[in-house]
XYZ file of C-alpha atoms in Angstrom:
732
model
C -39.441 7.713 15.486
C -40.992 8.908 18.721
C -42.970 7.132 21.456
C -46.124 7.843 19.429
C -45.181 4.892 17.231
C -47.627 2.595 18.938
C -48.054 -1.115 18.478
C -50.211 -2.183 15.574
C -53.816 -3.024 16.299
C -53.923 -6.035 18.579
C -57.145 -7.152 16.944
C -55.276 -7.908 13.724
C -54.495 -11.549 13.213
C -50.729 -12.111 12.955
C -51.357 -14.697 10.271
C -52.133 -11.842 7.911
C -49.252 -9.790 6.523
C -48.648 -6.255 7.746
C -50.868 -3.887 5.832
C -50.071 -0.441 4.559
C -51.703 2.197 2.427
C -50.918 2.912 -1.197
C -49.222 6.094 -2.301
C -52.458 6.892 -4.121
C -54.219 6.901 -0.758
C -51.641 9.302 0.720
C -52.699 11.814 -1.948
C -56.380 11.030 -1.439
C -55.956 11.559 2.307
C -54.557 15.049 1.648
C -57.374 15.893 -0.768
C -60.070 14.556 1.595
C -58.864 16.852 4.381
C -58.708 20.172 2.558
C -55.892 19.707 0.051
C -52.258 20.826 0.238
C -53.214 24.230 1.623
C -54.693 22.605 4.725
C -51.461 20.647 5.307
C -49.059 23.495 4.612
C -46.434 23.667 7.377
C -47.905 20.752 9.360
C -45.562 18.127 10.779
C -46.472 14.460 10.820
C -47.319 14.825 14.502
C -49.626 17.761 13.696
C -51.395 15.706 11.024
C -51.840 12.841 13.462
C -53.463 15.065 16.067
C -55.538 17.150 13.631
C -56.734 14.541 11.122
C -55.831 10.915 11.908
C -56.975 10.669 15.516
C -60.325 12.423 14.944
C -61.026 10.251 11.904
C -60.321 6.986 13.760
C -61.575 7.910 17.231
C -65.068 6.411 16.928
C -63.878 3.059 15.617
C -60.795 3.056 17.891
C -58.630 1.492 15.186
C -55.688 2.400 13.002
C -56.294 4.365 9.820
C -55.253 1.288 7.817
C -57.967 -0.787 9.496
C -60.502 2.006 9.048
C -59.790 2.250 5.318
C -59.923 -1.525 4.952
C -63.377 -1.607 6.551
C -64.772 0.814 3.983
C -66.247 -0.108 0.582
C -63.451 -0.535 -1.938
C -60.966 -0.052 0.905
C -59.039 -3.082 -0.300
C -57.872 -0.944 -3.241
C -55.881 1.225 -0.828
C -55.202 -0.962 2.227
C -52.917 -3.718 0.954
C -50.099 -5.902 2.212
C -47.230 -3.466 2.754
C -44.326 -3.570 0.310
C -42.120 -0.950 1.971
C -41.676 0.419 5.490
C -41.228 4.204 5.658
C -38.696 5.455 8.209
C -39.224 9.118 9.032
C -39.233 11.642 11.846
C -42.466 12.902 13.357
C -41.004 16.409 13.150
C -40.853 16.237 9.341
C -43.373 18.240 7.347
C -45.966 15.693 6.256
C -46.111 17.008 2.688
C -42.307 16.655 2.466
C -42.667 12.984 3.376
C -45.317 12.480 0.686
C -43.141 14.313 -1.858
C -40.157 12.180 -0.917
C -42.138 8.980 -1.476
C -43.410 10.387 -4.783
C -39.815 10.980 -5.892
C -38.787 7.568 -4.619
C -41.483 5.788 -6.628
C -40.553 7.782 -9.722
C -36.869 6.966 -9.259
C -37.532 3.237 -8.820
C -40.324 2.964 -11.382
C -42.967 2.100 -8.765
C -46.653 2.830 -9.333
C -48.943 4.786 -6.995
C -50.506 1.437 -6.083
C -47.351 0.556 -4.132
C -48.305 0.028 -0.488
C -46.267 1.594 2.353
C -46.275 0.777 6.065
C -46.326 4.225 7.679
C -46.436 4.216 11.477
C -48.957 7.061 11.773
C -51.387 5.168 9.538
C -50.583 1.572 10.548
C -50.570 1.943 14.336
C -53.678 2.488 16.429
C -53.094 6.000 17.738
C -55.712 5.473 20.500
C -54.006 2.471 22.084
C -51.104 4.407 23.578
C -50.588 3.800 27.275
C -47.505 4.227 29.432
C -44.770 4.566 26.818
C -42.175 3.093 29.155
C -44.247 -0.063 29.457
C -44.850 -0.397 25.737
C -41.241 -0.531 24.594
C -41.365 -4.230 23.673
C -44.605 -3.779 21.737
C -43.079 -0.972 19.694
C -40.022 -3.071 18.954
C -42.216 -5.944 17.826
C -44.419 -3.703 15.677
C -41.475 -2.457 13.649
C -39.867 -5.889 13.441
C -43.098 -7.485 12.221
C -43.609 -4.842 9.548
C -40.043 -5.114 8.286
C -40.114 -8.910 8.274
C -43.252 -8.744 6.142
C -42.035 -6.061 3.733
C -38.316 -6.862 3.582
C -37.689 -3.299 2.393
C -37.168 0.024 4.179
C -37.056 3.531 2.714
C -35.740 6.325 4.925
C -36.803 9.912 4.283
C -33.856 12.304 4.636
C -34.468 15.908 5.626
C -32.445 18.020 5.502
C -30.439 15.861 3.149
C -27.057 16.836 4.642
C -28.097 16.384 8.301
C -31.184 14.148 8.363
C -33.357 14.187 11.448
C -34.091 10.483 11.008
C -30.498 9.519 11.764
C -30.592 11.565 14.952
C -33.551 9.635 16.403
C -32.914 6.351 18.213
C -36.119 4.721 16.981
C -35.096 5.385 13.381
C -31.646 4.023 14.143
C -33.422 0.931 15.486
C -35.154 0.553 12.127
C -31.795 0.708 10.367
C -30.521 -1.893 12.829
C -33.478 -4.141 11.990
C -32.765 -3.819 8.292
C -29.233 -5.083 8.971
C -30.159 -8.085 11.117
C -33.099 -9.004 8.872
C -31.060 -8.467 5.677
C -33.735 -6.096 4.416
C -33.248 -3.761 1.479
C -32.472 -0.203 2.570
C -33.043 2.892 0.412
C -33.341 6.653 0.902
C -35.826 9.244 -0.351
C -35.777 13.054 -0.593
C -38.527 15.579 -1.103
C -38.389 17.795 -4.194
C -37.025 20.754 -2.239
C -34.362 18.595 -0.605
C -33.457 17.070 -3.961
C -33.077 20.570 -5.400
C -30.839 21.514 -2.478
C -28.799 18.365 -2.964
C -28.254 19.027 -6.668
C -26.893 22.475 -5.809
C -24.845 21.420 -2.784
C -23.283 18.368 -4.425
C -21.433 20.678 -6.802
C -19.403 22.076 -3.891
C -16.246 20.308 -2.828
C -17.037 19.238 0.716
C -20.805 18.603 0.662
C -20.813 14.790 0.706
C -17.975 14.523 3.215
C -19.720 17.057 5.448
C -22.899 15.015 5.330
C -21.010 11.851 6.302
C -19.391 13.731 9.157
C -22.866 14.541 10.521
C -24.031 10.914 10.535
C -23.272 8.999 13.704
C -25.951 6.637 14.949
C -24.471 6.292 18.431
C -25.220 9.986 19.009
C -28.946 9.558 18.337
C -31.533 10.516 20.954
C -35.017 9.452 22.060
C -37.810 11.250 23.887
C -37.763 8.507 26.530
C -34.201 7.992 27.739
C -34.761 4.346 28.650
C -35.869 3.618 25.078
C -32.504 4.862 23.851
C -30.662 2.736 26.406
C -32.562 -0.427 25.446
C -32.110 0.206 21.723
C -28.393 0.859 22.176
C -28.028 -2.391 24.134
C -29.662 -4.317 21.292
C -27.466 -2.684 18.659
C -24.249 -3.130 20.638
C -24.914 -6.803 21.295
C -25.772 -7.855 17.746
C -24.516 -5.401 15.127
C -22.637 -2.420 16.490
C -22.972 1.205 15.495
C -20.088 1.046 13.044
C -21.869 -1.520 10.876
C -25.046 0.558 11.007
C -23.262 3.678 9.845
C -21.373 1.705 7.218
C -24.628 0.521 5.679
C -26.036 4.051 5.653
C -22.864 5.355 3.986
C -22.935 2.599 1.372
C -26.587 3.258 0.551
C -25.973 7.003 0.337
C -22.914 6.484 -1.865
C -24.904 4.324 -4.263
C -27.792 6.790 -4.266
C -25.537 9.802 -4.896
C -23.866 8.247 -7.935
C -27.173 6.901 -9.239
C -28.666 10.383 -8.961
C -25.715 11.972 -10.757
C -25.853 9.343 -13.495
C -29.487 10.297 -14.070
C -28.561 13.967 -14.222
C -25.951 13.166 -16.867
C -28.496 11.157 -18.849
C -31.111 13.935 -18.657
C -28.696 16.757 -19.525
C -29.236 18.173 -23.001
C -27.058 21.281 -23.190
C -23.249 20.984 -23.379
C -22.862 22.985 -20.170
C -25.297 20.737 -18.276
C -23.550 17.586 -19.512
C -20.191 19.075 -18.553
C -21.459 20.076 -15.087
C -22.765 16.660 -14.089
C -19.884 14.674 -15.569
C -17.456 17.042 -13.831
C -19.321 16.824 -10.503
C -19.409 13.036 -10.652
C -15.682 12.935 -11.417
C -14.817 15.121 -8.423
C -16.693 12.699 -6.164
C -14.842 9.766 -7.719
C -11.550 11.566 -7.083
C -12.488 12.204 -3.455
C -13.412 8.529 -3.175
C -9.925 7.613 -4.452
C -11.263 6.018 -7.640
C -8.547 7.744 -9.626
C -8.782 5.942 -12.960
C -12.542 6.459 -13.195
C -12.137 10.078 -12.103
C -9.529 10.722 -14.790
C -11.783 9.209 -17.462
C -14.617 11.457 -16.293
C -12.501 14.600 -16.369
C -11.247 13.661 -19.837
C -14.876 13.394 -20.998
C -15.696 16.776 -19.454
C -12.669 18.396 -21.096
C -13.716 16.952 -24.455
C -17.091 18.712 -24.103
C -15.310 21.913 -23.064
C -12.914 21.901 -26.009
C -15.496 20.938 -28.622
C -18.697 22.660 -27.494
C -17.978 25.396 -24.939
C -16.232 28.747 -25.046
C -12.598 29.092 -24.016
C -13.679 31.556 -21.327
C -15.631 28.834 -19.484
C -13.527 28.592 -16.309
C -14.723 25.125 -15.147
C -13.211 23.703 -18.337
C -9.745 24.793 -17.225
C -10.518 23.505 -13.745
C -11.315 20.090 -15.257
C -7.952 20.123 -17.045
C -6.217 20.789 -13.739
C -8.103 17.898 -12.181
C -6.716 15.608 -14.891
C -3.264 16.586 -13.653
C -4.367 15.875 -10.087
C -5.553 12.359 -10.960
C -2.217 11.658 -12.639
C -0.384 12.802 -9.502
C -2.539 10.489 -7.397
C -1.657 7.613 -9.706
C 2.059 8.376 -9.176
C 2.726 9.451 -12.747
C 6.075 11.121 -13.388
C 6.395 14.865 -12.879
C 6.953 15.432 -16.591
C 3.474 13.980 -17.177
C 1.443 16.240 -14.878
C 3.522 19.416 -14.552
C 2.888 20.626 -18.149
C -0.863 20.270 -17.537
C -0.662 22.559 -14.523
C 1.658 25.010 -16.270
C -0.734 25.457 -19.187
C -4.134 25.373 -17.449
C -3.597 27.218 -14.168
C -2.635 30.622 -15.661
C -5.838 30.499 -17.736
C -7.970 29.733 -14.681
C -6.284 32.466 -12.647
C -6.762 34.966 -15.478
C -10.484 34.178 -15.736
C -11.308 34.047 -12.012
C -8.647 36.171 -10.338
C -5.832 35.307 -7.960
C -7.957 35.490 -4.793
C -10.939 33.523 -6.101
C -11.768 30.490 -3.946
C -11.589 28.065 -6.884
C -8.249 29.521 -7.987
C -6.788 29.125 -4.511
C -8.221 25.631 -4.102
C -6.647 24.436 -7.350
C -3.380 26.144 -6.445
C -3.391 24.119 -3.227
C -3.934 20.984 -5.288
C -0.931 21.876 -7.456
C 1.227 22.574 -4.410
C 0.201 19.160 -3.109
C 1.515 17.615 -6.313
C 4.952 19.076 -5.632
C 4.739 17.777 -2.068
C 4.029 14.268 -3.352
C 6.991 14.509 -5.725
C 9.248 15.465 -2.769
C 9.725 19.060 -3.915
C 8.702 20.363 -0.507
C 10.592 23.635 -0.892
C 8.462 24.666 -3.865
C 5.333 23.372 -2.163
C 6.080 25.425 0.954
C 6.599 28.615 -1.052
C 3.244 28.154 -2.802
C 1.496 27.382 0.482
C 2.984 30.482 2.098
C 1.683 32.634 -0.771
C -1.801 31.180 -0.388
C -1.726 31.527 3.374
C -0.826 35.205 3.123
C -3.770 35.736 0.760
C -6.259 33.733 2.839
C -5.331 35.533 6.056
C -6.515 38.782 4.432
C -9.912 37.293 3.480
C -12.933 36.327 5.613
C -12.388 33.120 7.552
C -13.591 29.921 5.870
C -12.731 26.237 5.850
C -10.273 26.719 2.970
C -8.113 28.978 5.176
C -7.641 26.099 7.595
C -7.119 23.606 4.779
C -4.216 25.798 3.622
C -2.895 25.950 7.199
C -3.129 22.158 7.326
C -1.175 21.778 4.089
C 1.378 24.385 5.177
C 1.943 22.635 8.512
C 2.240 19.264 6.791
C 4.930 20.596 4.460
C 6.855 22.086 7.378
C 6.656 18.700 9.065
C 8.208 17.045 6.027
C 10.986 19.658 6.082
C 11.722 18.790 9.740
C 10.432 22.120 11.042
C 8.612 20.152 13.728
C 7.792 22.871 16.238
C 6.423 25.339 13.690
C 4.583 22.509 11.939
C 2.854 21.537 15.171
C 1.734 25.129 15.757
C 0.103 25.383 12.327
C -1.448 21.923 12.527
C -3.042 22.732 15.883
C -4.527 25.941 14.455
C -5.703 24.112 11.355
C -7.336 21.298 13.308
C -9.250 23.679 15.554
C -10.506 25.638 12.534
C -11.472 22.547 10.547
C -13.401 21.230 13.545
C -15.394 24.472 13.619
C -16.073 24.650 9.890
C -16.248 21.021 8.754
C -16.763 19.021 11.936
C -14.478 16.793 13.992
C -15.189 13.689 11.901
C -14.835 15.259 8.457
C -12.176 13.545 6.371
C -9.954 16.650 6.091
C -10.179 17.253 9.838
C -9.098 13.677 10.511
C -6.241 13.938 8.009
C -5.026 17.027 9.844
C -5.329 15.197 13.160
C -3.302 12.360 11.668
C -0.461 14.669 10.702
C -0.539 16.195 14.165
C -0.122 12.658 15.505
C 2.841 12.211 13.138
C 4.398 15.366 14.605
C 4.016 13.881 18.083
C 5.507 10.540 17.010
C 8.476 12.152 15.281
C 9.265 14.169 18.403
C 8.971 11.198 20.765
C 5.588 12.076 22.279
C 4.089 8.656 21.722
C 1.552 8.793 24.541
C 0.072 11.964 23.043
C -0.081 10.442 19.573
C -1.753 7.161 20.528
C -5.280 8.436 21.385
C -5.320 10.566 18.234
C -4.453 7.561 16.087
C -7.071 5.453 17.878
C -9.719 8.087 17.114
C -8.660 8.239 13.470
C -8.784 4.458 13.107
C -12.247 4.195 14.673
C -13.607 6.886 12.361
C -11.918 5.312 9.359
C -13.586 1.971 10.082
C -16.940 3.708 10.496
C -16.545 5.661 7.272
C -14.842 3.091 5.042
C -15.121 -0.319 6.703
C -12.498 -2.369 8.536
C -11.027 -3.922 5.387
C -10.586 -0.692 3.431
C -6.944 0.157 2.668
C -7.264 3.479 4.499
C -8.601 1.804 7.639
C -5.939 -0.903 7.622
C -3.134 1.619 7.115
C -4.533 3.651 10.028
C -4.482 0.498 12.162
C -0.869 -0.079 11.128
C 0.070 3.457 12.249
C -1.652 2.884 15.582
C 0.196 -0.414 16.043
C 3.506 1.264 15.216
C 3.098 3.621 18.167
C 2.183 0.684 20.411
C 5.614 -0.747 19.545
C 7.350 2.475 20.591
C 5.427 2.347 23.871
C 6.528 -1.251 24.466
C 3.034 -2.746 24.106
C 4.352 -5.390 21.773
C 1.725 -8.108 22.216
C -1.097 -5.722 21.299
C 0.944 -4.404 18.392
C 1.660 -7.876 16.997
C -2.032 -8.822 16.960
C -2.874 -5.684 14.987
C 0.092 -5.981 12.635
C -0.632 -9.600 11.752
C -4.177 -8.534 10.893
C -2.741 -5.739 8.733
C -0.477 -8.153 6.866
C -3.441 -10.448 6.236
C -5.602 -7.599 4.905
C -2.838 -6.179 2.716
C -2.094 -9.620 1.286
C -5.753 -9.942 0.331
C -5.468 -6.551 -1.382
C -2.255 -7.646 -3.124
C -0.501 -4.509 -1.877
C 3.216 -5.378 -1.542
C 4.340 -1.961 -0.284
C 1.864 -1.991 2.599
C 2.688 -5.631 3.365
C 6.360 -4.743 3.748
C 5.590 -1.693 5.880
C 3.599 -3.888 8.256
C 6.318 -6.543 8.316
C 8.879 -3.833 9.021
C 6.994 -2.950 12.197
C 6.874 -6.648 13.133
C 10.649 -6.688 12.726
C 10.836 -3.655 15.001
C 8.851 -5.625 17.593
C 11.577 -8.294 17.638
C 14.230 -5.595 18.060
C 12.227 -4.014 20.873
C 11.938 -7.373 22.660
C 15.679 -8.020 22.123
C 14.906 -11.086 20.037
C 17.944 -10.186 18.001
C 18.268 -13.157 15.660
C 14.629 -12.911 14.636
C 14.919 -9.123 14.369
C 17.915 -9.388 12.053
C 16.191 -11.999 9.891
C 12.893 -10.085 9.672
C 14.384 -6.655 9.071
C 16.860 -8.052 6.561
C 14.012 -9.643 4.623
C 12.025 -6.386 4.629
C 15.066 -4.425 3.443
C 15.804 -6.868 0.622
C 12.230 -6.946 -0.646
C 11.638 -3.207 -0.301
C 14.932 -2.545 -2.098
C 13.691 -4.677 -4.998
C 10.290 -2.987 -4.968
C 11.112 0.693 -4.428
C 14.880 1.079 -4.431
C 17.201 1.908 -1.518
C 16.002 5.442 -0.760
C 12.477 4.815 0.542
C 11.870 5.520 4.229
C 10.912 1.910 4.917
C 14.059 0.632 3.206
C 16.330 2.989 5.137
C 14.671 2.447 8.524
C 14.748 -1.331 8.067
C 18.457 -1.103 7.195
C 19.266 0.980 10.282
C 17.345 -1.358 12.576
C 18.851 -4.446 10.939
C 22.237 -2.859 11.649
C 21.276 -2.235 15.311
C 20.251 -5.873 15.749
C 23.462 -7.072 14.098
C 25.566 -4.798 16.336
C 24.001 -6.322 19.445
C 24.340 -9.937 18.346
C 27.304 -11.685 19.947
C 28.645 -12.738 16.569
C 26.918 -10.028 14.569
C 29.779 -8.322 12.782
C 32.266 -11.139 13.233
C 33.572 -11.263 9.693
C 34.826 -8.786 7.141
C 32.388 -9.973 4.473
C 29.384 -8.962 6.562
C 30.928 -5.580 7.405
C 31.660 -4.917 3.738
C 28.139 -5.984 2.764
C 26.531 -3.496 5.160
C 28.904 -0.740 4.063
C 27.730 -1.260 0.490
C 24.104 -1.151 1.636
C 24.547 2.158 3.466
C 26.315 3.611 0.436
C 23.431 2.496 -1.793
C 20.945 4.142 0.575
C 22.982 7.372 0.404
C 23.445 7.447 4.189
C 27.156 6.651 4.349
C 28.191 9.752 6.294
C 27.608 11.315 9.710
C 24.091 12.536 8.819
C 21.348 10.063 9.683
C 18.065 9.535 7.854
C 16.567 8.239 11.083
C 14.270 10.959 12.345
C 15.209 13.937 14.477
C 16.451 14.665 17.967
C 13.518 14.590 20.377
C 14.672 17.804 22.022
C 16.022 20.160 19.344
C 14.103 18.534 16.441
C 17.172 18.670 14.196
C 18.506 15.894 11.971
C 21.161 13.782 13.641
C 24.773 14.614 12.891
C 27.148 12.202 14.577
C 26.304 10.029 17.569
C 22.745 9.347 18.767
C 21.978 8.900 22.461
C 19.085 6.473 23.013
C 17.317 6.455 26.378
C 17.799 2.960 27.828
C 14.980 3.390 30.349
C 12.466 3.724 27.505
C 11.550 1.115 24.909
C 14.759 0.260 22.988
C 15.562 2.671 20.149
C 12.383 4.704 20.676
C 13.519 7.882 22.444
C 16.576 9.530 20.946
C 18.628 12.689 21.332
C 21.690 14.224 19.795
C 24.727 14.174 22.064
C 24.879 17.985 22.039
C 21.437 18.198 23.651
C 22.242 15.503 26.209
C 25.423 17.368 27.169
C 23.707 20.749 27.535
C 22.900 22.134 30.976
C 19.299 22.864 29.990
C 18.565 19.337 28.729
C 15.092 17.991 29.506
C 14.187 14.611 28.041
C 10.728 14.357 26.493
C 10.367 11.001 28.251
C 11.243 12.484 31.652
C 14.453 10.459 32.051
C 16.690 13.503 32.120
C 19.782 11.649 33.315
C 19.515 8.620 31.097
C 21.306 6.263 31.182
C 22.094 6.527 27.491
C 23.105 4.096 24.811
C 25.321 6.062 22.435
C 25.353 4.750 18.872
C 27.775 5.949 16.237
C 26.746 6.584 12.616
C 26.779 3.217 10.823
C 29.605 3.953 8.383
C 31.960 5.142 11.137
C 31.063 2.149 13.281
C 31.620 -0.255 10.380
C 34.999 1.273 9.493
C 36.084 0.974 13.113
C 34.778 -2.579 13.295
C 36.694 -3.422 10.146
C 39.912 -2.046 11.633
C 39.441 -4.212 14.710
C 38.781 -7.340 12.639
C 41.851 -6.659 10.486
C 44.012 -6.064 13.553
C 42.776 -9.277 15.146
C 43.601 -11.116 11.940
C 47.030 -9.474 11.737
C 46.346 -8.160 8.246
C 48.365 -5.017 8.689
C 48.617 -3.964 5.049
C 44.855 -4.034 4.734
C 44.655 -2.366 8.127
C 46.769 0.536 6.882
C 44.555 0.992 3.824
C 41.339 1.035 5.870
C 43.004 3.321 8.420
C 43.592 5.802 5.610
C 39.931 5.520 4.620
C 38.908 6.028 8.220
C 41.181 9.058 8.587
C 39.776 10.564 5.377
C 36.232 9.904 6.607
C 36.930 11.649 9.908
C 38.535 14.583 8.129
C 35.610 14.903 5.722
C 32.974 14.875 8.449
C 35.034 16.600 11.164
C 34.738 13.721 13.629
C 36.087 14.628 17.049
C 38.818 12.392 18.611
C 38.866 9.806 15.834
C 42.194 8.197 16.746
C 41.128 6.023 19.638
C 40.156 3.108 17.453
C 43.459 3.215 15.601
C 45.306 2.778 18.869
C 42.944 0.085 20.141
C 43.727 -3.555 19.844
C 41.648 -6.558 20.637
C 42.893 -8.496 23.659
C 44.031 -11.261 21.346
C 46.361 -8.846 19.557
C 48.333 -8.266 22.746
C 49.304 -11.924 22.859
C 50.638 -12.018 19.327
C 54.390 -12.202 18.573
C 56.627 -9.274 19.382
C 57.247 -8.634 15.681
C 53.533 -8.143 15.028
C 53.284 -5.870 18.059
C 56.216 -3.737 16.943
C 54.832 -3.574 13.410
C 51.476 -2.575 14.738
C 53.025 0.110 16.925
C 54.985 1.466 14.002
C 51.802 1.518 11.914
C 50.017 3.482 14.594
C 52.895 5.941 14.665
C 52.728 6.260 10.884
C 49.001 6.854 11.013
C 49.355 9.382 13.799
C 52.111 11.151 11.871
C 49.977 11.278 8.788
C 47.119 12.621 10.869
C 49.294 15.534 12.036
C 50.260 16.324 8.485
């Protein structure tokens, strides 16, 4: 709305309900003033100046009051049932068309009465707009209290002017605080555009990316400030946008359901079922999406020609839904192998649909941990797309390519591609589009995995805020984004803030009955205890996470392995951590089960060279414990520069767990005087060092606990002889 939305006639008694005009009168008004031809191209503001003000000037009243004063006016001027939210820049005939469509959609008659500001407000009572702010607020509030229902006209449908105007945002705000019903309406031309656009992949997400009520504007700047203060104090912009998204989501699916019901030809039925299923897939409703694609494929196989390319596309989407539901590779791979060659044959290798589905297939291999195959497919697509005109799909391929490189520990190259992809997606899809935010999230992951936590944190904060706005604070995507943000807070040492967020995450995930996400959140809480050197609690928490994640997903999941490593770190630091052979043996079995019983770590990469750790890790002790880590080769190099800025450490050097545990076992056996067992473990240790080419491995074999030195001479001699034997064997 604009400042022309004046207060309703002050002569009207408040005891009477707000009055509007029927849809029938809207049409009569057009006919009385020259018909559609006379209104062609006129905005609502033009109509006000050309027709409404001259007609009401003599009586100095609103058009509603003027109509009511005429014979039989009560047939048209009635208590309002709906409030129309619109922009004064809209074409007036588009508004009327939109209300026509709305009434048809909701089975409302032309006798339905609408409160329309141009008709309901006295257009001659406008004074200083800055002084009338409260009156305007009250006028809208009164009308919405009386009607209890608001319909917003969207034009253009994908970037509506109404949601860019602060007064319209105020009306949405009122509908929230007054618990009013909120609906949307489109003109015929906008509905036609929607029905075409909705069949493209990104249309709905692009529309959502355009909607942001806190970016709305007003002709009078102070109006915007006052409205924003009201919204911030009582509702917040996120809740406003959430309601708009929910209404739009409901409307989109309702519209598509009607298209399915009205479709008579097989191709039309296929098209709308297929389109609806794609939206369900994008909304992560995988089971419903799969059922929809199955229905579309049934139409394709029974009623359409084999050369109908969308039919093969639907088959590929069935495979995609199975991937998203974590079905085994042998379930979805045959679908791709049979359907994709047909699609490629019909459309060509460089067709946009062909390339898009190929990217989907590559993503399936990524999700099944076959990143090598995924990368090869992505590289092929990237080479093709770089030869074609630039579009958003080029940058989506770059995004996927960079993500795969990231998974393969090619961190530097991954970051380069992700930066390019993010910039391109911002240009083509917008900064708040879902794909753009996903790319930004993976860029944040690249920063986290290379120790650049301060760079990652603002990106993750932005992603979380947008996720809440798009999906709501309790949506699984939003909560997982909050968990990621909290995880970086832990690395930065902001443990109190992290704990508050993580406890909220655990609560939300428990309500969702999502055990994997619960354990991931609890793992980070265990990391908090390790960070704060609360070692007993850290060991208990991380041990519990490991045990439960092992039972849920097996020993090879990232969460299981990381929890095991950090449980081991806490146990190492405890005064009586590894004080008995049983505990050492237990952890050795656990590291064997996790397939990390050698010198290679599954604990991230060096924060300088970005390579997997082989051998000892040097942790920066100036930083948050166990957060910033380097390989000893980098630390020893003359050109070493720590990402954290602490180039000279000091460092805490930690050996690979299996080597540490073997050495610890030797010490415990020596302290216990169990020399036969000592000799056996010494052989194991020697074989381990030979296998993994450990430098200077003998020191532990020559070491003795202080208590050993006070044992009897016979034990000392025997121990010395054993060392000689071991050393001799080593030389052999």
